[in-house]
Short mmCIF file of C-alpha atoms and ligand atoms in Angstrom, two decimals:
data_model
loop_
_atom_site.label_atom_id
_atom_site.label_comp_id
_atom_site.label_asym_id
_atom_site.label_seq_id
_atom_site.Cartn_x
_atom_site.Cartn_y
_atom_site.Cartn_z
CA UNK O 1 38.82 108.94 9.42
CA UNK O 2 39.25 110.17 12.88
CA UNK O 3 42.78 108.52 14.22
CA UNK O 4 45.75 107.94 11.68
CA UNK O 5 48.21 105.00 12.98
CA UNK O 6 51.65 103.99 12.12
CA UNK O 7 52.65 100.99 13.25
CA UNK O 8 56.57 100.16 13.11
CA UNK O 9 55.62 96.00 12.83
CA UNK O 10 52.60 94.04 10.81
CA UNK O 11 51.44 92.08 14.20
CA UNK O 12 52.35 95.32 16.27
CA UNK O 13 49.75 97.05 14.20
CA UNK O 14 46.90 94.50 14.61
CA UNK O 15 46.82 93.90 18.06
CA UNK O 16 46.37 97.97 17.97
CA UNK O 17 43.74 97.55 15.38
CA UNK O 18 41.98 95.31 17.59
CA UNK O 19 42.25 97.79 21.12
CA UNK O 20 40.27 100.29 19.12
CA UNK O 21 37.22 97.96 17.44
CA UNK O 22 37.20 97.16 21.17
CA UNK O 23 36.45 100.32 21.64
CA UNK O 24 33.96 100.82 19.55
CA UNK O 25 36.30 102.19 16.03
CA UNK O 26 35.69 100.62 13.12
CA UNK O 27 39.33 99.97 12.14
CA UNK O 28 41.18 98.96 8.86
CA UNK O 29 44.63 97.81 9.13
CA UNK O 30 46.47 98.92 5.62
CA UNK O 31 49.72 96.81 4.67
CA UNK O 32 52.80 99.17 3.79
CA UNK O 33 52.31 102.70 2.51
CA UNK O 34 49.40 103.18 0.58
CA UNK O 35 49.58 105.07 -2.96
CA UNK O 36 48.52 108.13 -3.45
CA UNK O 37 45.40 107.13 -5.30
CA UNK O 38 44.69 104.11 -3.20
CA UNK O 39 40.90 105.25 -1.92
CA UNK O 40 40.69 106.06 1.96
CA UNK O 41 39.10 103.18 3.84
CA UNK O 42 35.39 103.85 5.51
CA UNK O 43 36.30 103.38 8.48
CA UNK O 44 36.95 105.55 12.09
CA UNK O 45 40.84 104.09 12.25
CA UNK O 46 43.03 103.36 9.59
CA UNK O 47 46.13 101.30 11.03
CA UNK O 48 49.65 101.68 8.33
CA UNK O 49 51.39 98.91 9.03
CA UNK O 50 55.70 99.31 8.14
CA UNK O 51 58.32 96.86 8.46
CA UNK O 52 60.38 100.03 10.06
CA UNK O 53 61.32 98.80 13.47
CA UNK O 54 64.77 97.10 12.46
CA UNK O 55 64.61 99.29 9.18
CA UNK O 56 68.34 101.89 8.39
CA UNK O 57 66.90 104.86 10.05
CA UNK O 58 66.43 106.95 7.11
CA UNK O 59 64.17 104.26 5.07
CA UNK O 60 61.91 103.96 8.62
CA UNK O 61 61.81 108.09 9.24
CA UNK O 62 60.71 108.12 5.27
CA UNK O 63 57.93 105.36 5.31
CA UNK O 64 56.55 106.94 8.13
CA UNK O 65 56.27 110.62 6.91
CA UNK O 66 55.00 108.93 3.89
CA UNK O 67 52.11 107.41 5.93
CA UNK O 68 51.83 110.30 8.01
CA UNK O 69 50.71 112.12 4.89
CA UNK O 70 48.84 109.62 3.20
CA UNK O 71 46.94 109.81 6.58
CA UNK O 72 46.29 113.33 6.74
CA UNK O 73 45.11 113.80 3.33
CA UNK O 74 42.73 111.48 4.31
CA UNK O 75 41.22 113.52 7.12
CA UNK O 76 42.84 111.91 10.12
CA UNK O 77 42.14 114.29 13.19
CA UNK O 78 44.92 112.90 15.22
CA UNK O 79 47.68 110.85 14.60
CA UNK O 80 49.36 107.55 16.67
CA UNK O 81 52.60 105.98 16.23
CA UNK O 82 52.71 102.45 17.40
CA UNK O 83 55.59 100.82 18.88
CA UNK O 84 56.14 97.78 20.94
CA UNK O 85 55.22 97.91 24.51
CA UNK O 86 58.75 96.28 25.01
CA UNK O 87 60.04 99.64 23.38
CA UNK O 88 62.69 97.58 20.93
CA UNK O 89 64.48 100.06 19.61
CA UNK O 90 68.73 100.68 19.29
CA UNK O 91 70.85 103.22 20.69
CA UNK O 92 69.98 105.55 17.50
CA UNK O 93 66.32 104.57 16.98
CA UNK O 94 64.61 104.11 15.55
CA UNK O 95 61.81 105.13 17.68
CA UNK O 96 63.24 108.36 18.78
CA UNK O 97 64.19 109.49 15.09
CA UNK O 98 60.32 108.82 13.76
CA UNK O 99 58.89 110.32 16.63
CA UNK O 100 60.87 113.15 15.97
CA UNK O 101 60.37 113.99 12.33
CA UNK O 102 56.44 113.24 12.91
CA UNK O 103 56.66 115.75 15.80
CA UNK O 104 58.02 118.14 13.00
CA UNK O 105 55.90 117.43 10.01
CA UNK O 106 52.69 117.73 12.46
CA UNK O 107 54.42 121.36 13.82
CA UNK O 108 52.91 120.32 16.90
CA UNK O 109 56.18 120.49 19.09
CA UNK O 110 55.56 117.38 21.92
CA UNK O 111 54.23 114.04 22.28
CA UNK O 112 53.69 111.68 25.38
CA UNK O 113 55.45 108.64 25.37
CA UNK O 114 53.93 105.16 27.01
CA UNK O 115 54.24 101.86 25.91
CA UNK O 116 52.19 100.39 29.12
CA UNK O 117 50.29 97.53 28.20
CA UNK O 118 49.49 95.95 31.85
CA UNK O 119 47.34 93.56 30.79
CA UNK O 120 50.55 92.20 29.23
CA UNK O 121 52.12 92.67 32.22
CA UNK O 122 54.10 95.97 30.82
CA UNK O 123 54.12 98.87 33.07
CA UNK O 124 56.59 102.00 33.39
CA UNK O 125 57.08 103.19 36.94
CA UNK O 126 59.00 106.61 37.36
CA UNK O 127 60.19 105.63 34.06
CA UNK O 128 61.06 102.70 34.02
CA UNK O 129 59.95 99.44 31.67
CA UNK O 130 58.93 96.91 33.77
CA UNK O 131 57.55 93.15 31.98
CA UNK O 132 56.05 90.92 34.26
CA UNK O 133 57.90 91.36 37.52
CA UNK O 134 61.41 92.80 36.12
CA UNK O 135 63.13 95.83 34.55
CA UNK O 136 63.25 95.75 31.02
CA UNK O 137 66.56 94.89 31.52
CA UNK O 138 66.75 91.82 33.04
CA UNK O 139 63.64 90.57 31.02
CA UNK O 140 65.26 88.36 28.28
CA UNK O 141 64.84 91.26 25.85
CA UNK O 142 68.48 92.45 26.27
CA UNK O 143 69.35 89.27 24.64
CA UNK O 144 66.98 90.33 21.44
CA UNK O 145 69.20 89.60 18.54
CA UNK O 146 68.07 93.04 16.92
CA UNK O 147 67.10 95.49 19.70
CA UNK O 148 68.60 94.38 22.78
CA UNK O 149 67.29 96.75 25.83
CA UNK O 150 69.88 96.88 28.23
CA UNK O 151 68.31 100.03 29.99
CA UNK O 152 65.11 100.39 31.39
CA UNK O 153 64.63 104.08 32.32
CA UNK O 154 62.59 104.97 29.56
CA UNK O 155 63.80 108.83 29.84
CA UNK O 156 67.45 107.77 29.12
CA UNK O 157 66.84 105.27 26.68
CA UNK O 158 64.65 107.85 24.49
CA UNK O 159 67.12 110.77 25.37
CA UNK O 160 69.85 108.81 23.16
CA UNK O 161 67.71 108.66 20.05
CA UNK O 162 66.10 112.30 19.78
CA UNK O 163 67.75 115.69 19.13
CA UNK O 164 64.86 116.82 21.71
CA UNK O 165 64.97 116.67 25.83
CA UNK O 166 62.32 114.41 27.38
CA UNK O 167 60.62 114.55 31.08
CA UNK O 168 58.61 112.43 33.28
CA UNK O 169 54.97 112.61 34.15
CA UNK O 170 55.47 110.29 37.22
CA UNK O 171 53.21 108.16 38.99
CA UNK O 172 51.83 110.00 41.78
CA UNK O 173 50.92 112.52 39.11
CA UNK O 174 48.79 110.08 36.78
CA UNK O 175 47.59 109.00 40.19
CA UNK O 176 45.62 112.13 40.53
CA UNK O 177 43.79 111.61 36.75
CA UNK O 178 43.59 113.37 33.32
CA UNK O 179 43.57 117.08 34.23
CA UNK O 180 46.77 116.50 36.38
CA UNK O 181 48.55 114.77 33.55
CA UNK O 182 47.50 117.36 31.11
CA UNK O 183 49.02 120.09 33.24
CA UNK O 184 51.96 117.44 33.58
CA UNK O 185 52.25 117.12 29.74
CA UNK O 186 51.63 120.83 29.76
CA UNK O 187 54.58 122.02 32.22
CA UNK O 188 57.20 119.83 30.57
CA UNK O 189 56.29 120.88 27.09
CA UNK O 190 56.45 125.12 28.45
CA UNK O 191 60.06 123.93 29.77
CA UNK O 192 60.77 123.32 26.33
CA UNK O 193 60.86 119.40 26.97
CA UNK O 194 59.84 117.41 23.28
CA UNK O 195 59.06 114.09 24.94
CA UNK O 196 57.00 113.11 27.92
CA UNK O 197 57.60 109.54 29.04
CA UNK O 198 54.43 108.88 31.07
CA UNK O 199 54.23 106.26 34.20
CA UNK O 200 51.37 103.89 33.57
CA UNK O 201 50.40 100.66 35.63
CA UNK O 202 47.11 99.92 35.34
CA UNK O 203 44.22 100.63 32.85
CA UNK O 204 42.62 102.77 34.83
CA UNK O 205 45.81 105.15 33.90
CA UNK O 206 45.97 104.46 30.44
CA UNK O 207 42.47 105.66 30.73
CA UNK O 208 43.16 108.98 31.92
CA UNK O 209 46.43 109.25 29.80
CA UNK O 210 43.87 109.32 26.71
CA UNK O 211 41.79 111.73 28.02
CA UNK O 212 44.66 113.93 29.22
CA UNK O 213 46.59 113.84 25.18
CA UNK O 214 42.19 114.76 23.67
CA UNK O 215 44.24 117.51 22.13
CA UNK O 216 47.73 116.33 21.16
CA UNK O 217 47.81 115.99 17.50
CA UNK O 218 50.27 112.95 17.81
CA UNK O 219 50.71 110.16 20.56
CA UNK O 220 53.05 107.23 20.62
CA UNK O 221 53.07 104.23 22.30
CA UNK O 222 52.12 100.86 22.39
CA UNK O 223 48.23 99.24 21.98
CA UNK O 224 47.56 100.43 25.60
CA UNK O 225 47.79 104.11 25.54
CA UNK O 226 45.26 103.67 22.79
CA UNK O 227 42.71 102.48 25.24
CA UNK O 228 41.74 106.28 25.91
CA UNK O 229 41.16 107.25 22.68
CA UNK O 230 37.85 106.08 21.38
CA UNK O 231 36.01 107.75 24.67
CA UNK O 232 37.16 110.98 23.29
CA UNK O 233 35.93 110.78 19.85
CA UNK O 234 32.83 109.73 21.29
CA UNK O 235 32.87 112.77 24.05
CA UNK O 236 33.48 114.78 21.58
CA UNK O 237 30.16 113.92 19.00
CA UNK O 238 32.57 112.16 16.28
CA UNK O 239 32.64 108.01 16.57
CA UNK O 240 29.02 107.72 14.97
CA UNK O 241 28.16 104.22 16.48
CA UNK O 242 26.10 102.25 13.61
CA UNK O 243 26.15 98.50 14.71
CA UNK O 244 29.19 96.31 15.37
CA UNK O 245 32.44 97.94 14.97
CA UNK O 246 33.68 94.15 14.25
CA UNK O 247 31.03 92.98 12.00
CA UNK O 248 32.26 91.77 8.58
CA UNK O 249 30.82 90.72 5.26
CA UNK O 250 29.88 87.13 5.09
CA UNK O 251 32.66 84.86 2.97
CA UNK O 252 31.85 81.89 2.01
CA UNK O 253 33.94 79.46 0.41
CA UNK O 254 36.60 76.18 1.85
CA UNK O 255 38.56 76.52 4.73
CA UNK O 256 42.56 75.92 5.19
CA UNK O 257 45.27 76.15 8.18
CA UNK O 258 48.31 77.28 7.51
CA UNK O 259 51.06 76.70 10.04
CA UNK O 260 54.89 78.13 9.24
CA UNK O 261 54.95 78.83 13.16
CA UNK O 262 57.18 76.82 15.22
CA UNK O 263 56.54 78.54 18.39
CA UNK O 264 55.57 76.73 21.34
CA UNK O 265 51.46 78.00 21.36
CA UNK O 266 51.40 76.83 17.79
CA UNK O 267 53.11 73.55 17.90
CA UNK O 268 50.15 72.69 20.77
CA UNK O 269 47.52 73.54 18.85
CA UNK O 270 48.75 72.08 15.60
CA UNK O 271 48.58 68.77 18.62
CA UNK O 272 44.86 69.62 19.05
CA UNK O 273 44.52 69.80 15.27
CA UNK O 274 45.60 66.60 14.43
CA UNK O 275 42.40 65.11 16.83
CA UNK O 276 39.82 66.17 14.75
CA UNK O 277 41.62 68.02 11.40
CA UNK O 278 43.39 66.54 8.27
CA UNK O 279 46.91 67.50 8.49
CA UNK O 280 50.02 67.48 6.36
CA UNK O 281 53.33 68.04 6.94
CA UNK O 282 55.75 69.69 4.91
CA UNK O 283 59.41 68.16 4.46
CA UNK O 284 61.82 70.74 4.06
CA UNK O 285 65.07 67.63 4.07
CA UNK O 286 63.42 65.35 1.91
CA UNK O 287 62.16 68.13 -0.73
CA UNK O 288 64.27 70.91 -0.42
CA UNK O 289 62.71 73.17 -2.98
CA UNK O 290 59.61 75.63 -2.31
CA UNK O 291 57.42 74.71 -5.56
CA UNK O 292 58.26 71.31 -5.30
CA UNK O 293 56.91 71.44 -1.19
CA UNK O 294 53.78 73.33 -2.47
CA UNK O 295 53.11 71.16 -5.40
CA UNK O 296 53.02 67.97 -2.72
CA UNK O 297 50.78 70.30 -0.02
CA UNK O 298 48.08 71.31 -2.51
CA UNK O 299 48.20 67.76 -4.27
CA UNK O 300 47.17 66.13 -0.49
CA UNK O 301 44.74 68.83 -0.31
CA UNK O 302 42.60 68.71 -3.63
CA UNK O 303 39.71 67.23 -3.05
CA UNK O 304 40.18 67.61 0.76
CA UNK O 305 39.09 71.05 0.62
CA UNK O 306 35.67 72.16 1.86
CA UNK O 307 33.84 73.03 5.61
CA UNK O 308 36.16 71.32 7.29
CA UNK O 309 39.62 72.97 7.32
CA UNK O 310 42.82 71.21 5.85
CA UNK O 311 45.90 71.70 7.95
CA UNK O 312 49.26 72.41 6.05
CA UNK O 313 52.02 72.84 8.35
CA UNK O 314 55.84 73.37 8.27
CA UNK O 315 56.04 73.92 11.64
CA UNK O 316 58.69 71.44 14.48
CA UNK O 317 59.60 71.06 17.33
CA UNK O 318 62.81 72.67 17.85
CA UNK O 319 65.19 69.93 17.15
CA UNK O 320 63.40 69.38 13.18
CA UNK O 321 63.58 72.79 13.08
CA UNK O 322 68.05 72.57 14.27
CA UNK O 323 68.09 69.72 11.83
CA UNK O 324 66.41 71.65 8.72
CA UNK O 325 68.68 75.24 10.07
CA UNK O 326 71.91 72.95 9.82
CA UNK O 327 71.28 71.37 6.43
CA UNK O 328 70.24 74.89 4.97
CA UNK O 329 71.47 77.72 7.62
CA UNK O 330 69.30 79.50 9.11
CA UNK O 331 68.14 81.94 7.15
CA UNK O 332 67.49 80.11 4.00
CA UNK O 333 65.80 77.76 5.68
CA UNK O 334 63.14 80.82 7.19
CA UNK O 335 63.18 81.81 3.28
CA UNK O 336 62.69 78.34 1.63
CA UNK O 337 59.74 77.72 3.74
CA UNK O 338 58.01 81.02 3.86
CA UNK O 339 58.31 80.59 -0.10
CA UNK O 340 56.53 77.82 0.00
CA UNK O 341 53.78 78.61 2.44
CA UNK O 342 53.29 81.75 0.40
CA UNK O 343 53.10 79.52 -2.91
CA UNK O 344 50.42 77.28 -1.21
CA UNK O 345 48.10 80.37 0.24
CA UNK O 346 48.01 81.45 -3.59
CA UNK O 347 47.22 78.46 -4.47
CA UNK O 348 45.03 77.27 -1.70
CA UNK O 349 42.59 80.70 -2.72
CA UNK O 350 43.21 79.60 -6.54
CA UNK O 351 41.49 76.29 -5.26
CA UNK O 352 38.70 78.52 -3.57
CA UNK O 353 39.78 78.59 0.12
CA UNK O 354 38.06 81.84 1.09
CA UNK O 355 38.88 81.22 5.39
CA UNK O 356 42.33 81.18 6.24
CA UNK O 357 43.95 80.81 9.72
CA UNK O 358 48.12 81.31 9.01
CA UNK O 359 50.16 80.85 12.13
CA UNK O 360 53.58 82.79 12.17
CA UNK O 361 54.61 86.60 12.16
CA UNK O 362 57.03 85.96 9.22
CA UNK O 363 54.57 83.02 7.72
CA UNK O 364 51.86 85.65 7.80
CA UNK O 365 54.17 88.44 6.29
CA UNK O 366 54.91 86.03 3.59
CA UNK O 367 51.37 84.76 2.70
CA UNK O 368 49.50 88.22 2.47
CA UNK O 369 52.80 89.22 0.29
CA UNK O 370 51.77 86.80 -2.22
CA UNK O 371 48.27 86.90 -2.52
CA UNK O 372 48.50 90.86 -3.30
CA UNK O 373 46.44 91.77 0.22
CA UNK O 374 46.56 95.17 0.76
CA UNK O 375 43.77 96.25 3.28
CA UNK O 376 42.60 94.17 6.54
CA UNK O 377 39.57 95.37 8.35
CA UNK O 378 39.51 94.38 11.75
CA UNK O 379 36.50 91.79 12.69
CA UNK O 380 35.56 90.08 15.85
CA UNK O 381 39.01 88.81 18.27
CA UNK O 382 39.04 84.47 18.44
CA UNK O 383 41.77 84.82 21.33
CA UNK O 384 43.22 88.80 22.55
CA UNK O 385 45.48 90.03 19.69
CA UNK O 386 43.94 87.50 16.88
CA UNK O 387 41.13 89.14 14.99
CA UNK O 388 39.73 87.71 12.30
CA UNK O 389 39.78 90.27 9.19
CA UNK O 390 38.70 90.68 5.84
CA UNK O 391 41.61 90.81 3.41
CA UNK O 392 41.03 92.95 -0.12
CA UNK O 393 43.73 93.62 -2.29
CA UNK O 394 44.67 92.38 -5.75
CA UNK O 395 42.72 89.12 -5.27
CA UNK O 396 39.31 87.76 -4.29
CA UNK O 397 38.56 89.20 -0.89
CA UNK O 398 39.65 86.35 1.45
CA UNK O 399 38.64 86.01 5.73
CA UNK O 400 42.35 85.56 7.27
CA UNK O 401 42.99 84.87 10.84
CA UNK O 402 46.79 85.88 11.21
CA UNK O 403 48.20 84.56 14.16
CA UNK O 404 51.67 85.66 15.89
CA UNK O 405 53.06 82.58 17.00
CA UNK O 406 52.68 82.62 20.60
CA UNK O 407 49.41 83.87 20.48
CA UNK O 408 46.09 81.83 21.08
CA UNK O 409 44.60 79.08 23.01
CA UNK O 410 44.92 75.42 22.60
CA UNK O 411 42.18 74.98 20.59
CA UNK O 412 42.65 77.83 18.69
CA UNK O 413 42.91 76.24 15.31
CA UNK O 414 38.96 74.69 15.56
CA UNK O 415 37.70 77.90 17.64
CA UNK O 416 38.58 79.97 15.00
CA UNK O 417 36.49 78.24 12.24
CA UNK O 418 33.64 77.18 15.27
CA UNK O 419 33.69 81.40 15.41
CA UNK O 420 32.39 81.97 11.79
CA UNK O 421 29.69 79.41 11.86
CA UNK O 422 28.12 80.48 14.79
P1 ADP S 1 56.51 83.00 14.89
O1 ADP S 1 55.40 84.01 14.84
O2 ADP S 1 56.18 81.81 15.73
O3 ADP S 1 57.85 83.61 15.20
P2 ADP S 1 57.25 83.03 12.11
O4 ADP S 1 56.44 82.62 10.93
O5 ADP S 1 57.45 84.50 12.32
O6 ADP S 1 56.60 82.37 13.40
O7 ADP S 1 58.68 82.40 12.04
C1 ADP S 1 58.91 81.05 11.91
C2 ADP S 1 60.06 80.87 10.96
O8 ADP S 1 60.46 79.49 11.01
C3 ADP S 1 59.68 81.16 9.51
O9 ADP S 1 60.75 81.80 8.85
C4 ADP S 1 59.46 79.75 8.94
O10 ADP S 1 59.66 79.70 7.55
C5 ADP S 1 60.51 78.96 9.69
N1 ADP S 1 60.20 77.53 9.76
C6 ADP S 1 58.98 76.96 9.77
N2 ADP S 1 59.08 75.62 9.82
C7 ADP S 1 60.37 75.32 9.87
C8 ADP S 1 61.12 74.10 9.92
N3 ADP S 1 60.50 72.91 9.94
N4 ADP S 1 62.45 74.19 9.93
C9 ADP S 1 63.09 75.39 9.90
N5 ADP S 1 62.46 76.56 9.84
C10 ADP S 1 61.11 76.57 9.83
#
């Protein structure tokens, strides 16, 4: 293993896994901490995925030394903490509290900072967060119902959370390429500084920003500071390239959809579905009870399933979706029908799906929950940020496509299965 990740989200932690088999890493995304006797995954990356971004601080600081060790007694040379390039995080963390008992475990004193991702349209200017054309600020996320960002200067926002100081490798700095950010990295660190936020607005400088932290035993960020990295393991003699870094084991076995998404992406594909797919529709008012909604899904699919995928959906348009919150609140509704959609993955692979697209962050959550998953390695992308992967864990091994809501194209729903028989 030659990078260690810890990823503070599940789809936060795949779209990373997928920068680096872009980059030529062979990369296994692991779901929660692993045990101490799980075996270490042959592979160049190993991805941790947490639920620790909206975690109390003290369970998220805890995963993530737990990870941190599981890594390193698994060989990793260098370590990478993942956040979102939207840097959600509170006035006490929990960003700045991870980063800062990682710093300590590690002994290693500083990290860079950089959640740039500009071909997401996030960049950080003399500091500050910009998405799409706007400060953080004024982006919608400081109406995020958990981590509102009301601040956008990156150096203040990260000053409130850590017991260290942090600097600024600005702009006209990273301009000039990796040795003048390492001796940037390196001045701030001799002034005692902990933190370096560093500006980043293309991927040309995200580029450079890997080269410049070859060294640093621990860098945090979002996906796009990773771009740097693989170029240095391979610089350095230690990413052995042996075919595809995406290449995965042939499954075969029946194909299902499985849609608890009811973002706006999904909704039109789940459209484009219904031209050419068999779909049903779950009815959360009419059957308001998650084994009786599964027992109706896999009874319309048996003796559906086979080559061509079945389409189960929960997903609405938003005023179903009002209707179903109203009757249930909100919450129990999100629980009643991820409870279901996790009953019919089980028993959709009971039935011998073996190719499974699930749309939804939560949905997703939910399903690989239930069927005991509890490795993903990182195959070939079907739209950027949706890989499909190979998921091994208490079950038969099962190809999942897990889909973040607003993620993926139209026809992202036929593309995906079009993908594996080509
Ligand atoms: P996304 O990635 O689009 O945010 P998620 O799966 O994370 O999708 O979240 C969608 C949430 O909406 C889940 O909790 C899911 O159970 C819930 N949901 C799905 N269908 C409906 C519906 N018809 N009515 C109410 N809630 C729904």
């Amino acid at each position: 293993m030659l990078l260690g990740a810890i990823a503070d989200d599940f789809t936060g932690a795949t779209d990373l896994c997928s920068m680096l088999v872009r980059g030529g890493m062979r990369t296994v995304q692991l779901i929660g901490v692993p045990g101490p006797n799980d075996p270490v995954s042959d592979a160049d990356a190993v991805v941790v995925a947490l639920k620790s971004r909206t975690a109390p601080m003290r369970e998220a600081v805890d995963q993530s030394l737990a990870a941190l060790h599981w890594l390193r007694a698994g060989g990793a040379k260098q370590f990478f903490f993942k956040y979102c390039s939207t840097f959600d995080s509170t006035e006490k963390g929990n960003i700045g509290p991870v980063a800062d008992a990682l710093i300590e475990a590690l002994g290693c004193g500083f990290a860079l900072a950089c959640p740039a991702f500009p071909t997401n349209a996030r960049t950080v200017y003399l500091g500050h967060l910009f998405v799409g054309g706007v400060l953080l600020n004024e982006s919608g996320m400081e109406h995020h119902p958990l981590t509102p960002m009301t601040d956008a200067n990156l150096v203040r926002v990260l000053s409130r959370q850590t017991e260290g100081t942090v600097g600024l490798v600005p702009f006209s700095t990273v301009e000039q390429g990796a040795q003048a950010i390492r001796r940037g990295m390196t001045g701030l660190k001799e002034q005692g500084r902990r933190y370096a936020i560093v500006d980043a607005v293309t991927d040309a400088h995200l580029l450079a920003i890997g080269e410049a932290a070859e060294h640093h035993a621990l860098l945090t960020g979002g996906s796009g500071v990773a771009l740097g990295l693989p170029a240095n393991f391979r610089r350095a003699g230690l990413l052995h390239e042996a075919g595809d870094p995406a290449s995965l084991p042939a499954v075969t076995g029946h194909t299902a959809v499985l849609s608890g998404s009811c973002s706006r992406a999904t909704l039109m594909q789940l459209g484009r579905a219904r031209e050419s797919l068999p779909v049903y529709e779950l009815d959360p008012l009419a059957t308001p009870d998650a084994a009786a909604l599964a027992k109706g899904a896999l009874d319309w699919a048996e003796g559906k399933l086979g080559m061509v995928p079945v389409v189960i959906a929960a997903s609405a348009p938003p005023d179903r979706v009002a209707a179903v919150q109203a009757r249930f609140g909100r919450e129990a509704a999100g629980a009643l029908i991820e409870d279901a959609m996790a009953r019919i993955a089980a028993g959709l692979v009971a039935g011998g799906v073996r190719r499974m697209v699930v749309a939804g962050g939560e949905t997703s959550g939910a399903a690989v929950a239930r069927l005991g998953v509890r490795s993903l390695r990182i195959g070939p992308e079907i739209d950027p940020g949706v890989p499909w992967t190979l998921a091994e864990g208490s079950g038969p091994s099962v190809m999942m496509a897990l889909k973040s809501g607003n993620f993926g194209a139209p026809d992202f729903f036929t593309k995906a299965f079009a993908m594996l028989e080509g």
